Amino acid sequence: MFEKTLTDLIQGLRANKRNETEYIQQSLSEIQREVQQSDMSQKSVAIDKLGYLHMLGYDMNWASFNVVEVMASPR
């Protein structure tokens, strides 16, 4: 399964200025699937992307538990 990195997300946002909201909604649905996976490295990349979207002003309160889960991980 190919996952978008934070760099891919940023490049996608810049490339989709005309339909930014649609692109972000699509990215959020992908991120929601990624944080439900058991692979901790995939979850941490998803949390990175959530942090970036949060800095842009989007609400990410739904992912609070996932953030704590990744922070508590030994890896």
mmCIF file of C-alpha atoms in Angstrom:
data_model
loop_
_atom_site.group_PDB
_atom_site.id
_atom_site.type_symbol
_atom_site.label_atom_id
_atom_site.label_comp_id
_atom_site.label_asym_id
_atom_site.label_seq_id
_atom_site.Cartn_x
_atom_site.Cartn_y
_atom_site.Cartn_z
ATOM 1 C CA MET A 1 0.000 0.000 0.000
ATOM 2 C CA PHE A 2 1.425 3.359 -1.006
ATOM 3 C CA GLU A 3 1.144 6.050 1.604
ATOM 4 C CA LYS A 4 1.617 9.741 1.058
ATOM 5 C CA THR A 5 4.383 11.368 3.041
ATOM 6 C CA LEU A 6 4.164 14.817 4.562
ATOM 7 C CA THR A 7 6.067 16.144 1.548
ATOM 8 C CA ASP A 8 3.516 14.559 -0.799
ATOM 9 C CA LEU A 9 0.701 16.189 1.160
ATOM 10 C CA ILE A 10 2.310 19.635 0.982
ATOM 11 C CA GLN A 11 3.009 19.298 -2.741
ATOM 12 C CA GLY A 12 -0.564 18.139 -3.297
ATOM 13 C CA LEU A 13 -1.934 21.139 -1.428
ATOM 14 C CA ARG A 14 0.151 23.499 -3.510
ATOM 15 C CA ALA A 15 -0.910 21.791 -6.737
ATOM 16 C CA ASN A 16 -4.622 21.834 -5.826
ATOM 17 C CA LYS A 17 -5.176 25.467 -4.894
ATOM 18 C CA ARG A 18 -8.472 25.620 -6.822
ATOM 19 C CA ASN A 19 -10.009 22.635 -5.031
ATOM 20 C CA GLU A 20 -8.041 22.687 -1.774
ATOM 21 C CA THR A 21 -11.007 21.735 0.423
ATOM 22 C CA GLU A 22 -11.768 18.667 -1.669
ATOM 23 C CA TYR A 23 -8.113 17.612 -1.615
ATOM 24 C CA ILE A 24 -7.919 18.038 2.162
ATOM 25 C CA GLN A 25 -11.100 16.008 2.691
ATOM 26 C CA GLN A 26 -9.654 13.218 0.546
ATOM 27 C CA SER A 27 -6.362 13.381 2.448
ATOM 28 C CA LEU A 28 -8.157 13.303 5.799
ATOM 29 C CA SER A 29 -10.025 10.142 4.852
ATOM 30 C CA GLU A 30 -6.699 8.523 3.877
ATOM 31 C CA ILE A 31 -5.122 9.696 7.142
ATOM 32 C CA GLN A 32 -8.024 8.269 9.148
ATOM 33 C CA ARG A 33 -7.403 4.873 7.549
ATOM 34 C CA GLU A 34 -3.659 5.168 8.225
ATOM 35 C CA VAL A 35 -4.053 5.895 11.960
ATOM 36 C CA GLN A 36 -6.203 2.776 12.330
ATOM 37 C CA GLN A 37 -3.396 0.534 11.073
ATOM 38 C CA SER A 38 -1.233 -1.448 13.483
ATOM 39 C CA ASP A 39 2.054 -0.330 11.887
ATOM 40 C CA MET A 40 3.465 2.350 14.181
ATOM 41 C CA SER A 41 5.693 3.936 11.514
ATOM 42 C CA GLN A 42 2.675 4.431 9.264
ATOM 43 C CA LYS A 43 0.754 5.934 12.178
ATOM 44 C CA SER A 44 3.580 8.351 12.955
ATOM 45 C CA VAL A 45 3.631 9.600 9.349
ATOM 46 C CA ALA A 46 -0.135 10.098 9.561
ATOM 47 C CA ILE A 47 0.291 12.073 12.800
ATOM 48 C CA ASP A 48 2.909 14.262 11.078
ATOM 49 C CA LYS A 49 0.385 15.067 8.372
ATOM 50 C CA LEU A 50 -2.302 15.767 10.973
ATOM 51 C CA GLY A 51 0.047 18.159 12.741
ATOM 52 C CA TYR A 52 0.645 20.041 9.513
ATOM 53 C CA LEU A 53 -3.075 20.289 8.765
ATOM 54 C CA HIS A 54 -3.660 21.437 12.342
ATOM 55 C CA MET A 55 -1.134 24.245 11.813
ATOM 56 C CA LEU A 56 -3.185 25.286 8.784
ATOM 57 C CA GLY A 57 -6.220 25.647 11.051
ATOM 58 C CA TYR A 58 -8.103 22.389 10.540
ATOM 59 C CA ASP A 59 -9.686 20.644 13.525
ATOM 60 C CA MET A 60 -7.868 17.466 14.475
ATOM 61 C CA ASN A 61 -9.404 16.803 17.899
ATOM 62 C CA TRP A 62 -10.742 13.466 16.668
ATOM 63 C CA ALA A 63 -7.155 12.134 16.538
ATOM 64 C CA SER A 64 -6.107 12.958 20.103
ATOM 65 C CA PHE A 65 -6.002 9.339 21.223
ATOM 66 C CA ASN A 66 -3.981 8.354 18.161
ATOM 67 C CA VAL A 67 -1.422 11.046 18.948
ATOM 68 C CA VAL A 68 -1.060 9.779 22.516
ATOM 69 C CA GLU A 69 -0.795 6.210 21.245
ATOM 70 C CA VAL A 70 2.074 7.107 18.912
ATOM 71 C CA MET A 71 3.815 9.203 21.574
ATOM 72 C CA ALA A 72 3.626 6.302 24.052
ATOM 73 C CA SER A 73 5.094 3.843 21.552
ATOM 74 C CA PRO A 74 8.649 2.713 22.315
ATOM 75 C CA ARG A 75 9.636 3.012 18.631
#
